[in-house]
Coordinates of C-alpha atoms in Angstrom, one line a residue:
X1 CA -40.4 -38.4 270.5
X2 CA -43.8 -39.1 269.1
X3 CA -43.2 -41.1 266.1
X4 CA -42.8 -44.5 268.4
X5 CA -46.2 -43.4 270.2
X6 CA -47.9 -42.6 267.2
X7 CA -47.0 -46.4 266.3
X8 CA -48.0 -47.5 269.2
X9 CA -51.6 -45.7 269.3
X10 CA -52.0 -47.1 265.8
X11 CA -50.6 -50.1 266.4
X12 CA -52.9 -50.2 269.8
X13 CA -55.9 -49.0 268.0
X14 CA -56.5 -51.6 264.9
X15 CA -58.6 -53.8 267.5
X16 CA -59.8 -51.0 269.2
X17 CA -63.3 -51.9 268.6
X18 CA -63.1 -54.9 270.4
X19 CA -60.6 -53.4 272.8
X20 CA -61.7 -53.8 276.7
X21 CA -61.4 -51.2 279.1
X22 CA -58.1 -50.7 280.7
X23 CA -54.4 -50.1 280.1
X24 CA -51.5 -51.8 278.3
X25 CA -48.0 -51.1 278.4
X26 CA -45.3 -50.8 275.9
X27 CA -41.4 -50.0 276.6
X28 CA -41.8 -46.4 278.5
X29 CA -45.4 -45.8 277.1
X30 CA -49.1 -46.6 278.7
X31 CA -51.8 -47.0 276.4
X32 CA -55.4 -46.0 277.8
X33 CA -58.8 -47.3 276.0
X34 CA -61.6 -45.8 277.3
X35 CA -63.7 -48.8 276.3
X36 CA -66.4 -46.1 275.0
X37 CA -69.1 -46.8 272.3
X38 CA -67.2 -43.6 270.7
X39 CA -63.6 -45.1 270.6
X40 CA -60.9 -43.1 272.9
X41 CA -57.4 -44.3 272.8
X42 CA -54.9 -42.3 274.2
X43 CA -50.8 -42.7 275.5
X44 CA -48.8 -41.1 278.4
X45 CA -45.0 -41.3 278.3
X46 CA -44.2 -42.9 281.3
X47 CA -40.9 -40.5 281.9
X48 CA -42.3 -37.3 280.9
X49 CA -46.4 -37.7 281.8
X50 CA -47.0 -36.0 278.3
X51 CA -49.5 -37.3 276.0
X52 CA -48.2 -38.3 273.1
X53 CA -51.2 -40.1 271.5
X54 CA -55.0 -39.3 270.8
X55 CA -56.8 -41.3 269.0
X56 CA -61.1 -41.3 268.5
X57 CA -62.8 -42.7 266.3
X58 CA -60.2 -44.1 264.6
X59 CA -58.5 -40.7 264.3
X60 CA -55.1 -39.7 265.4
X61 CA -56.1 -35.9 267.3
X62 CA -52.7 -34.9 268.9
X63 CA -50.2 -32.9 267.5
X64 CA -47.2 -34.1 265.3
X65 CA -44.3 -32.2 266.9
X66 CA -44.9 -31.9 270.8
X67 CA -47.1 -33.5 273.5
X68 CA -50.2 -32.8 275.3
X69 CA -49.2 -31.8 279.2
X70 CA -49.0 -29.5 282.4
X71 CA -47.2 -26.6 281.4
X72 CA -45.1 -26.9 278.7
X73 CA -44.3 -30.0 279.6
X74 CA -43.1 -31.6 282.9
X75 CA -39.7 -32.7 281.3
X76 CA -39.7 -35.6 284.0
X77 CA -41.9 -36.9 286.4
X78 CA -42.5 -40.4 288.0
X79 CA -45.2 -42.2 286.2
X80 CA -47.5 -44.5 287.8
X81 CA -51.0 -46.1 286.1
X82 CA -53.3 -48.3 288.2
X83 CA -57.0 -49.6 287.2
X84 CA -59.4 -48.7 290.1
X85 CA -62.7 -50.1 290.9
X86 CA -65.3 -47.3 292.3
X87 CA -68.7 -47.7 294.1
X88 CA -69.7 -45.7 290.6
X89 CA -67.1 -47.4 287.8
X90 CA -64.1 -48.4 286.6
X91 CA -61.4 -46.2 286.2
X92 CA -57.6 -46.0 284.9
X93 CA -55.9 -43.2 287.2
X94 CA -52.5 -42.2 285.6
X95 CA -50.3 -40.5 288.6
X96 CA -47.6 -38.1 287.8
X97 CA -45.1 -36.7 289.9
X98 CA -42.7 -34.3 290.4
X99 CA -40.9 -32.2 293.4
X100 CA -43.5 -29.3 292.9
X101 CA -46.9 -31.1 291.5
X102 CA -48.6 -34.5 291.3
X103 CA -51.0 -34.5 287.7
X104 CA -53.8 -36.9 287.3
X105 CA -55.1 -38.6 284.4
X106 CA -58.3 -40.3 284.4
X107 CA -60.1 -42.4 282.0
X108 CA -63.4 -43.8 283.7
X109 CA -64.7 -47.1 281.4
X110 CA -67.4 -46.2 278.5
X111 CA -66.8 -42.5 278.5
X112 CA -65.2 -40.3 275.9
X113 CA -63.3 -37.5 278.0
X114 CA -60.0 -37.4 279.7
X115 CA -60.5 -36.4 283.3
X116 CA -58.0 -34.8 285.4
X117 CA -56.9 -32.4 288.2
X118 CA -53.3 -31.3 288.9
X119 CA -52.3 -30.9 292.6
X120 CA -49.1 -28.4 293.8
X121 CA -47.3 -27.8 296.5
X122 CA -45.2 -24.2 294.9
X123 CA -45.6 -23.0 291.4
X124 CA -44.2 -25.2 289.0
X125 CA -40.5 -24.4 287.8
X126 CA -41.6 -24.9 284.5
X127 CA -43.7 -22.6 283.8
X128 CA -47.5 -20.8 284.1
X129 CA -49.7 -23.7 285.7
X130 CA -51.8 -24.4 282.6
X131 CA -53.1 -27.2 280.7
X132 CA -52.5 -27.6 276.7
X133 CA -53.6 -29.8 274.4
X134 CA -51.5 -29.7 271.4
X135 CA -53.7 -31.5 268.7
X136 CA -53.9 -31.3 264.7
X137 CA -55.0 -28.1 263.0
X138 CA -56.1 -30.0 259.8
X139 CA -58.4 -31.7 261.5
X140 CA -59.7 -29.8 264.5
X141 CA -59.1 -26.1 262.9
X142 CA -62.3 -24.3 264.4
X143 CA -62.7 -22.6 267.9
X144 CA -65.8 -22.0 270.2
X145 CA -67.1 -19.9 271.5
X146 CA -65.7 -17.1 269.8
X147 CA -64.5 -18.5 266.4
X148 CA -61.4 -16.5 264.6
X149 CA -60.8 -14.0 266.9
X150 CA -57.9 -16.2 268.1
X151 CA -57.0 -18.1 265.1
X152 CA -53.7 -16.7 264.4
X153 CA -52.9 -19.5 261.1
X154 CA -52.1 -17.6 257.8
X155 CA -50.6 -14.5 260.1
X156 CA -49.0 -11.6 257.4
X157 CA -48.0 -9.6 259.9
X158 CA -47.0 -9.3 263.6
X159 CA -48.1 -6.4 265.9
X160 CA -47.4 -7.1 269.0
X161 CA -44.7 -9.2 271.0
X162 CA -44.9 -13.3 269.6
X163 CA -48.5 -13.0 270.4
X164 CA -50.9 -10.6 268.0
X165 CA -51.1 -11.0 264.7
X166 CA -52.8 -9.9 261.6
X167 CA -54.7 -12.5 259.8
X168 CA -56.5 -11.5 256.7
X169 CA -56.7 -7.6 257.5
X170 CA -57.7 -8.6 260.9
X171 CA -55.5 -8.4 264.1
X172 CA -55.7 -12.1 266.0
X173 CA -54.3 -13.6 269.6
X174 CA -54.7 -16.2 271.3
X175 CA -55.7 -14.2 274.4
X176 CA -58.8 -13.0 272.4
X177 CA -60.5 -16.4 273.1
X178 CA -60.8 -15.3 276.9
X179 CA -63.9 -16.3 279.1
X180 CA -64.7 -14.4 282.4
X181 CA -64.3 -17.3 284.6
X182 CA -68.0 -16.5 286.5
X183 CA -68.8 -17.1 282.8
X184 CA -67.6 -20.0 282.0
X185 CA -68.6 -22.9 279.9
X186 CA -67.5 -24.9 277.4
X187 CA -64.2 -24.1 275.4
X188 CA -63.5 -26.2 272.3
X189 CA -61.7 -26.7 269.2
X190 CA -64.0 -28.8 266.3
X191 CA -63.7 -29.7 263.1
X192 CA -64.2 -32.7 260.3
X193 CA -66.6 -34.2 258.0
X194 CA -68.6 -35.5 260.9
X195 CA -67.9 -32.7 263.0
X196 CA -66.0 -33.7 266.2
X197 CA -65.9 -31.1 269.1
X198 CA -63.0 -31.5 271.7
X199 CA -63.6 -29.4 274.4
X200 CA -62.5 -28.3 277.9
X201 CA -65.1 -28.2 281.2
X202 CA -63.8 -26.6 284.0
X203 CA -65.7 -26.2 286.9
X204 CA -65.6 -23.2 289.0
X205 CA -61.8 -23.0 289.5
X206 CA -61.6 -22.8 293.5
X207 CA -57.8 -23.0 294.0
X208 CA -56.9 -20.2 291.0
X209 CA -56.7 -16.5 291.4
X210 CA -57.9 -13.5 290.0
X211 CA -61.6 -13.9 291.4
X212 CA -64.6 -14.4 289.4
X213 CA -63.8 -12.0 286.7
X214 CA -60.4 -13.4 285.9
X215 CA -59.8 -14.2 282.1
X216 CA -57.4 -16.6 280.3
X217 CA -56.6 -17.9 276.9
X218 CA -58.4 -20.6 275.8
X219 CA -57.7 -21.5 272.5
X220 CA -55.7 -21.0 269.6
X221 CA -55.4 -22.6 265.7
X222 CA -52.0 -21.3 266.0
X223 CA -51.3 -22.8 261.9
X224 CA -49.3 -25.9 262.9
X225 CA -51.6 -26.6 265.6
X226 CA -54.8 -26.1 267.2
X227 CA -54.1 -25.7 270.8
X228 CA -56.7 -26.1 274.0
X229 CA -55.8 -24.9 277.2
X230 CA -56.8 -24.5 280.3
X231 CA -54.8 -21.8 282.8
X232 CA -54.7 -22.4 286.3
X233 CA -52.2 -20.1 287.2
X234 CA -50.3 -17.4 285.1
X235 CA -48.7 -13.6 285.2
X236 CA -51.4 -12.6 283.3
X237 CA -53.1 -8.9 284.6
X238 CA -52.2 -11.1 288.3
X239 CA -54.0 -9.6 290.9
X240 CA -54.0 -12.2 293.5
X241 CA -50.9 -14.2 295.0
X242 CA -51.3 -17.9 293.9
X243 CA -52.4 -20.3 295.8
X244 CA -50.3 -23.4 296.7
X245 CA -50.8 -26.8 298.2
X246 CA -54.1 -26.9 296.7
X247 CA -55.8 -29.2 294.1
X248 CA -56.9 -27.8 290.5
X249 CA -59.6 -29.4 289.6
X250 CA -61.2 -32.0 288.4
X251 CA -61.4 -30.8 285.1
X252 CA -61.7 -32.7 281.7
X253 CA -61.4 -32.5 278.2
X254 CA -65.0 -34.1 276.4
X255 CA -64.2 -35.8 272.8
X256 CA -67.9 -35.9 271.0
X257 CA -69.9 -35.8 267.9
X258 CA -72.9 -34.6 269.5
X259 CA -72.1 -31.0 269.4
X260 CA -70.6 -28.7 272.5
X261 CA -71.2 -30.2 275.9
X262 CA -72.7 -28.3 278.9
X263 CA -70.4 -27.4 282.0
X264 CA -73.6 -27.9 284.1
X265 CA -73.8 -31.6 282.8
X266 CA -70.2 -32.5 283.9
X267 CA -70.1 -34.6 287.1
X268 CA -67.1 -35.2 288.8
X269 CA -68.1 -36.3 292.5
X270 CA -66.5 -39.4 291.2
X271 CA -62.9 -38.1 292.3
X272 CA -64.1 -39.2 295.5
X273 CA -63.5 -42.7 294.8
X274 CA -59.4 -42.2 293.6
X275 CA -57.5 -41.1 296.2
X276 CA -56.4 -37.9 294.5
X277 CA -54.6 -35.6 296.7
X278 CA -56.3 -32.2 298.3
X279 CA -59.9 -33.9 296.9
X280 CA -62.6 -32.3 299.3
X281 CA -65.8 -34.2 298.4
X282 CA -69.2 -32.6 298.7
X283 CA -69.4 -34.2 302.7
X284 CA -66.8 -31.8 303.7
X285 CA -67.9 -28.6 302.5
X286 CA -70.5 -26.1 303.7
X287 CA -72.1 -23.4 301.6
X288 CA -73.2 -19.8 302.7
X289 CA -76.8 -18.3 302.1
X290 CA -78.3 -14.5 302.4
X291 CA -79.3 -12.0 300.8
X292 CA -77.7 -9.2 298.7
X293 CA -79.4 -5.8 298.7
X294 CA -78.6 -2.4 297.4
X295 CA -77.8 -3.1 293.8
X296 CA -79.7 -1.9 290.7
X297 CA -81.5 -4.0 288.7
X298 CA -79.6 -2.6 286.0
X299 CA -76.3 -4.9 287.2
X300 CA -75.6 -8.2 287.4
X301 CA -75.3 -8.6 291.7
X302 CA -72.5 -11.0 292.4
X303 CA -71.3 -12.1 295.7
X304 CA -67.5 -13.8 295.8
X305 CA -65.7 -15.4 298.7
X306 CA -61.9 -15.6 299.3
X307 CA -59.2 -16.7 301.2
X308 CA -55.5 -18.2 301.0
X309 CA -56.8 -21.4 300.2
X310 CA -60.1 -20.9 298.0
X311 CA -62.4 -19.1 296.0
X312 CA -65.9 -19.0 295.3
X313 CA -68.6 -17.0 293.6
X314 CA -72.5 -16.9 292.7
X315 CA -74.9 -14.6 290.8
X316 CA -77.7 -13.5 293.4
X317 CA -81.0 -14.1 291.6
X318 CA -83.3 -10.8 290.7
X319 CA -84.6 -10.6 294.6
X320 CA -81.2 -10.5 295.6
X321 CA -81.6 -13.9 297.0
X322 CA -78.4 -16.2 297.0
X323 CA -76.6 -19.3 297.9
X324 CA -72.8 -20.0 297.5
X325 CA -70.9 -23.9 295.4
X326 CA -70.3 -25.9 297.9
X327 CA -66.8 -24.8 299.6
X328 CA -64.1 -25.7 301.5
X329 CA -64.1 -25.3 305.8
X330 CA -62.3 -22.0 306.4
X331 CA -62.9 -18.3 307.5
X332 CA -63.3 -16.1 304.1
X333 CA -63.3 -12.7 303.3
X334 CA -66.9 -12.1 301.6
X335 CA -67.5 -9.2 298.7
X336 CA -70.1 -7.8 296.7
X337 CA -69.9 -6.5 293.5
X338 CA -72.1 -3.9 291.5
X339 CA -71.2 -6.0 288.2
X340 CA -68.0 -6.2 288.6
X341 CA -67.3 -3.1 291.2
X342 CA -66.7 -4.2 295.0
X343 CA -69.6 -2.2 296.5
X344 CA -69.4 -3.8 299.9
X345 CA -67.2 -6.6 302.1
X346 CA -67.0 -8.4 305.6
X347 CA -64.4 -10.8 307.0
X348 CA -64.8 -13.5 309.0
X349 CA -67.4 -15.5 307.5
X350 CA -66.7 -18.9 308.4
X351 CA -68.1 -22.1 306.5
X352 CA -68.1 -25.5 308.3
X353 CA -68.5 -29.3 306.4
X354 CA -72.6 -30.0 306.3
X355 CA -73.1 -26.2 307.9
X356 CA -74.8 -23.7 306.0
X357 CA -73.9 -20.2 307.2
X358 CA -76.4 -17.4 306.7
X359 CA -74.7 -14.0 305.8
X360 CA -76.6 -11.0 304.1
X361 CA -74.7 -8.3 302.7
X362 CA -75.4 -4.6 301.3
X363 CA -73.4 -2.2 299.2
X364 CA -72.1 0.5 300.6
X365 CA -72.4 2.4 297.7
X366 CA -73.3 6.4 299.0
X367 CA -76.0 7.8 297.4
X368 CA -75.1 11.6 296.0
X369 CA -75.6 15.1 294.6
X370 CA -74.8 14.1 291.5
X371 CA -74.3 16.8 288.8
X372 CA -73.3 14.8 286.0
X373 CA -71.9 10.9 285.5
X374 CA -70.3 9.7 282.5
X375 CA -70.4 5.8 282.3
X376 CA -71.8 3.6 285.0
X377 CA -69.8 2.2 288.2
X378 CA -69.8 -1.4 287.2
X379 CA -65.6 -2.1 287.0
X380 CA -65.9 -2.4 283.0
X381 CA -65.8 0.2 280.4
X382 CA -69.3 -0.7 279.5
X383 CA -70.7 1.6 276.7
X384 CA -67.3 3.6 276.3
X385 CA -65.7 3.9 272.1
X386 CA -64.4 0.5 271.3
X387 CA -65.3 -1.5 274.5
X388 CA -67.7 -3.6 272.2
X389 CA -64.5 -4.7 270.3
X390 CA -60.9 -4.9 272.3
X391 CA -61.7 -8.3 273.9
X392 CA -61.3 -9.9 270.7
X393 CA -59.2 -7.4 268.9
X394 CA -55.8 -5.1 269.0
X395 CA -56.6 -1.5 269.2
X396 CA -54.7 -0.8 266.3
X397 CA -57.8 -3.0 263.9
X398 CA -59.1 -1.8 261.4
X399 CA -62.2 -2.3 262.4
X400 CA -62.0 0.0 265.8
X401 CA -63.2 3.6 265.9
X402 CA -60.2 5.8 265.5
X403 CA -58.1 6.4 268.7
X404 CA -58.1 10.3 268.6
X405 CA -58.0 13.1 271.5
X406 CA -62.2 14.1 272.4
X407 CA -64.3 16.6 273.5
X408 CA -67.4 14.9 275.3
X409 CA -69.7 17.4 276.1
X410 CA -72.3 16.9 279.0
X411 CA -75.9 16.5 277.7
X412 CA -75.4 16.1 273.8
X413 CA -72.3 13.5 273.4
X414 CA -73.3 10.1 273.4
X415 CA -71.4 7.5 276.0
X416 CA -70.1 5.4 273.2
X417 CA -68.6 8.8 272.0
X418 CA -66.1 8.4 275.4
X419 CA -63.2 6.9 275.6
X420 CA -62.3 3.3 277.2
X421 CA -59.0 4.0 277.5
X422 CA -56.9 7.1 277.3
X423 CA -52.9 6.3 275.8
X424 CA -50.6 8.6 277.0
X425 CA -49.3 9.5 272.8
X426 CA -52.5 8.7 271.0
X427 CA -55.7 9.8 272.1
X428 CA -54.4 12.0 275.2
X429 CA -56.5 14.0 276.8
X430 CA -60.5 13.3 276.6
X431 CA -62.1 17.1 277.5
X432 CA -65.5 17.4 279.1
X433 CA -67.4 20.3 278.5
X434 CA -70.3 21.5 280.2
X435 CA -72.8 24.4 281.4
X436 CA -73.8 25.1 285.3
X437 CA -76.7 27.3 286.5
X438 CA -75.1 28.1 289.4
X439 CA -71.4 28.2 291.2
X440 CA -71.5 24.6 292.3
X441 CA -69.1 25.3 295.5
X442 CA -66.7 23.0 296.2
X443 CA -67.3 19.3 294.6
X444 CA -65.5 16.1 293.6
X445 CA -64.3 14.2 289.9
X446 CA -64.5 11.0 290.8
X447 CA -62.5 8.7 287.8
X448 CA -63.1 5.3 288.5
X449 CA -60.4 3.1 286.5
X450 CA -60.5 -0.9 285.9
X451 CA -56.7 -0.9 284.8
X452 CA -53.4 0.9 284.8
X453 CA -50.2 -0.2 282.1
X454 CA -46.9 1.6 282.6
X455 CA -48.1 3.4 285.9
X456 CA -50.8 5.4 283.9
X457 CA -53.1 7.6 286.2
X458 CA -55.2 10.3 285.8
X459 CA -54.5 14.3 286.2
X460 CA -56.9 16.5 286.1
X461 CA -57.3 20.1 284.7
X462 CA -60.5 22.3 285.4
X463 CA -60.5 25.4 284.0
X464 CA -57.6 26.8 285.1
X465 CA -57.0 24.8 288.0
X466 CA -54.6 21.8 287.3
X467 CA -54.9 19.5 290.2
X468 CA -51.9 17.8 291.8
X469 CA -50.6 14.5 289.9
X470 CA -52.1 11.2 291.7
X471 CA -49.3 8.9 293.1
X472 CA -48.3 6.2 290.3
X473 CA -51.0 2.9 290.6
X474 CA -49.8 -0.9 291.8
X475 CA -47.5 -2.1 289.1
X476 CA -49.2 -5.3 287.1
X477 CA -46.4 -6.1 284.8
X478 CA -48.5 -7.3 282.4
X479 CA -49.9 -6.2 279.0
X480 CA -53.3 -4.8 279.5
X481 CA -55.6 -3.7 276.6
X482 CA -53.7 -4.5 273.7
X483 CA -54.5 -8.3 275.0
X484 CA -57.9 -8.2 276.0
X485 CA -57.6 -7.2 279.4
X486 CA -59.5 -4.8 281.4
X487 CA -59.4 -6.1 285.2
X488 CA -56.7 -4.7 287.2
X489 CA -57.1 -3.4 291.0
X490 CA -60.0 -0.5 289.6
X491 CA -58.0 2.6 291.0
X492 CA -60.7 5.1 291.8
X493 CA -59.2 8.9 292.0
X494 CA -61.3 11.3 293.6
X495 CA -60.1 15.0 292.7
X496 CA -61.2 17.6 295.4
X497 CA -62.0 21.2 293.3
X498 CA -62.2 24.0 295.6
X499 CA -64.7 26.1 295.7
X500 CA -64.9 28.9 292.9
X501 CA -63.2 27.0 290.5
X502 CA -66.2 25.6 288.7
X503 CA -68.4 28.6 287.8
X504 CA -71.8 29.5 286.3
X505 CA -72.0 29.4 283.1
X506 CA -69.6 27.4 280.5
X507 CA -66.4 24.9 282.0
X508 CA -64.1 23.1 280.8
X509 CA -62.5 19.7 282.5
X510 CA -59.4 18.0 281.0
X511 CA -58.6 14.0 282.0
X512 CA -54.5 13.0 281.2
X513 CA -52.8 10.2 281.4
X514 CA -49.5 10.5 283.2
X515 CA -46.5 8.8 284.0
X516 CA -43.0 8.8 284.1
X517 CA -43.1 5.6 281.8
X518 CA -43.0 5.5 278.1
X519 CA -43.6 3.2 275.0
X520 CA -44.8 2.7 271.5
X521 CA -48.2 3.7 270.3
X522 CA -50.8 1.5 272.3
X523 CA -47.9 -0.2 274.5
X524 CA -47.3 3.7 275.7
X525 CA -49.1 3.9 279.5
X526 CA -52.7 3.7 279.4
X527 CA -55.8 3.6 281.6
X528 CA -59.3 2.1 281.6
X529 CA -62.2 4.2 282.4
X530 CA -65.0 2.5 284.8
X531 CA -66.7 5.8 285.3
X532 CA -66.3 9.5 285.4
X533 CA -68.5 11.7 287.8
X534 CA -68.8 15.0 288.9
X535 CA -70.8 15.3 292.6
X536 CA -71.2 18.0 295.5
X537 CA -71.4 15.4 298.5

């Protein structure tokens, strides 16, 4: 299919330098020039809306063997390509269609990106709702931000599934090159003599799920390819239904020489101007303002807003001070996190076009008698063995601290001598050890987890006392861990000890994972710790 396009784009691009702005067609095939100081040439079939040509700079960027599209790939779609003249530019707006989606492609004159935002009505047939740009290894075989980790080329070995690897000693997936979307900046692939980055800016993704901690892959030099995505949708750790009838995006992929563009830098107000479907320009959207007390200084305060139609999130500054992106008109459910624990929520908060709605909010948080805490309640197994490595590699590396039953004890084991996660046939159970002056009474273990696989939960033993066997968690059927993953529904478990089961003097406190599930080695059921206390009231 792309050997006539390639022709084309070559054929399309030998007077490309003198090329105007605008769009030609040949047979089944629209070719695009950017008209841009930095030559961008690019073709969409017109019977399947992939891209089958990218040319910059007088170099030939997408893949050999299959196209750049939605999905992986529309198969069909009615194809329509108009020039439009804005109040701010000139623009070629490709229009594709299908019964489920319409998918825009923009080129806007003098500039060096492909713009474009995907509309849908139901999730697609054909697959997760994602963008990928298939384009060639040998030229663009580098990824940022976080290099190798997902470069799974020159793979020896496979661990896990079609999807983990082991590259030069070291286990590799494409799902290692994930960025918490309250995070996110630029993701690219680079490469060449003169260093061209081709990166993907997508602003904060209000019509996706999963909330402001949500991760996707990004990128992956997958050896015959170098591919760029950018998820929208998928069954990856889902937490949230999808939403439909909704507009994804704008969103654009940059093409530069300059180095690694800044998400902050990207404007698209522009989409104003095109008649794309579900576009809500800044006019009709309101914002929400307050105040967000009760979190430590030690945690990053976020405050997130939901409903079936959109999300939104912001980072309160250090005074607690904040102000929501501009959102849609709705009523939204409003929640603040403790990093990336809910601490506190209220409904109803309505946002209205030009209105700005002040809200304050406060966690909820109890203060207690604390006798011991192991970890911090911040949703993440911050501190815990190995949760400075599993987002970019398998637990089975090398280069991670052995997986291997432990005895923590209180006031002389180090948190980073705890474990993130507990497999039901590795490293199962972690034992807590610790002295009391006194017969505590009756207290509570609270074990605060970020994510279940197989049903996992926690039992626990004290002393003699075994306590009864929590019911099993919300299925996610989804790999967890072994792919990078941490962020389920944070299952906290609070274990009620009766009084004169702790004693003075020495005790002993045993965390399981149980379930009636099974598997191999680090695909058995597991858990993530959040955080592991012991209070009175």
């Amino acid at each position: 299919m792309l050997s006539r396009a390639l022709l084309l784009s070559v054929l399309g691009f030998a007077s490309s330098a003198s090329a105007a702005f605008g769009f030609t067609q040949s047979g089944s095939d629209y070719i695009i020039d950017a008209g841009s100081s930095e030559p961008l040439v690019f073709t969409v079939n017109g019977g399947s809306c992939d891209i089958t040509s990218i040319s910059y700079r007088g170099q030939e960027l997408q893949g050999q063997s299959k196209g750049s599209h939605i999905s992986s790939g529309l198969g069909s779609a009615t194809v329509s390509v108009a020039q439009v003249s804005g109040g701010s530019g000139e623009y070629v707006k490709v229009t594709c269609e299908t019964s489920t989606l319409t998918h825009y492609l923009v080129a806007r004159s003098g500039d060096s990106s492909i713009y474009m935002a995907t509309f849908i009505n139901a999730e697609p047939e054909v697959g997760e709702l994602r963008f990928i740009a298939r384009l060639q290894s040998s030229k663009l075989p580098e990824e940022y931000p976080y290099g190798s980790a997902s470069t799974t080329a020159g793979a020896s070995e496979t661990v896990e599934g079609s999807d983990v690897f082991v590259v030069n000693g070291e286990t590799r997936s494409k799902f290692y090159s994930s960025t918490r979307f309250i995070d996110k900046d630029a993701q690219c692939v680079y490469g060449g003599s003169d260093e061209i980055h081709v990166c993907m800016l997508t602003p904060q993704p209000e019509s996706s799920s999963g909330g402001p901690f949500f991760r996707d892959i990004e990128s992956n030099n997958a050896g015959d390819e170098t591919n760029l995505y950018w998820y929208m949708n998928s069954g990856h750790v889902q937490t949230e239904a999808y939403r439909t009838n909704v507009l994804h995006g704008p969103y654009v992929m940059v093409f530069s020489r300059s180095g690694v563009p800044k998400l902050a830098e990207a404007d698209l107000s522009f989409f104003s101007e095109l008649d794309v479907e579900g576009y809500v320009p800044a006019s009709s959207r309101g914002t929400v303002s307050g105040t967000a007390s009760g979190v430590s200084g030690d945690f990053q305060t976020v405050v997130h807003w939901y409903n079936d139609e959109a999300q939104y999130w912001t980072i309160a500054a250090s005074d607690g001070s904040f102000s929501s992106p501009p959102m849609k008109e709705g009523s939204y459910t409003m929640v603040l996190y403790q990093g990336e624990y809910n601490v506190a929520s209220a409904t109803g908060v309505s946002v209205s076009a030009g209105g700005t709605t002040s809200k304050d909010i406060a966690s909820t948080l109890p203060e207690r008698d604390s006798v011991w805490k192991i970890g911090e309640y911040d949703g993440q197994p911050t501190g815990f063995l190995n949760a400075d490595k599993f987002l970019r590699m398998h637990p089975s590396d090398s280069r991670m601290s052995a997986w291997e039953p432990v005895t923590y004890t209180i006031g002389s084991s180090s948190v980073d001598q705890f474990p993130m996660a507990l497999f039901q046939t590795v490293n199962n159970p972690v034992t807590i050890q610790f002295d009391l002056d006194s017969d505590p009474g009756a207290t509570t273990l609270r074990i605060a987890t970020t994510l279940s696989f197989a049903g996992s939960r926690p039992q626990a033993t004290v002393n003699e006392w075994a306590s009864p066997s929590p019911s099993a968690p919300t299925k996610i059927d989804s790999r967890g861990v072994t792919r990078g993953a941490y962020r389920g529904f944070g299952e906290v478990y609070d274990v009620d000890i009766p009084a004169g089961t702790l004693v003075a003097g020495s005790n002993t406190i045993t965390i399981q994972s149980i379930s009636g599930s099974s598997g191999d080695t680090f695909l058995n059921p597991n858990f993530i710790f959040d955080c592991v206390e012991l209070f009175t009231s």
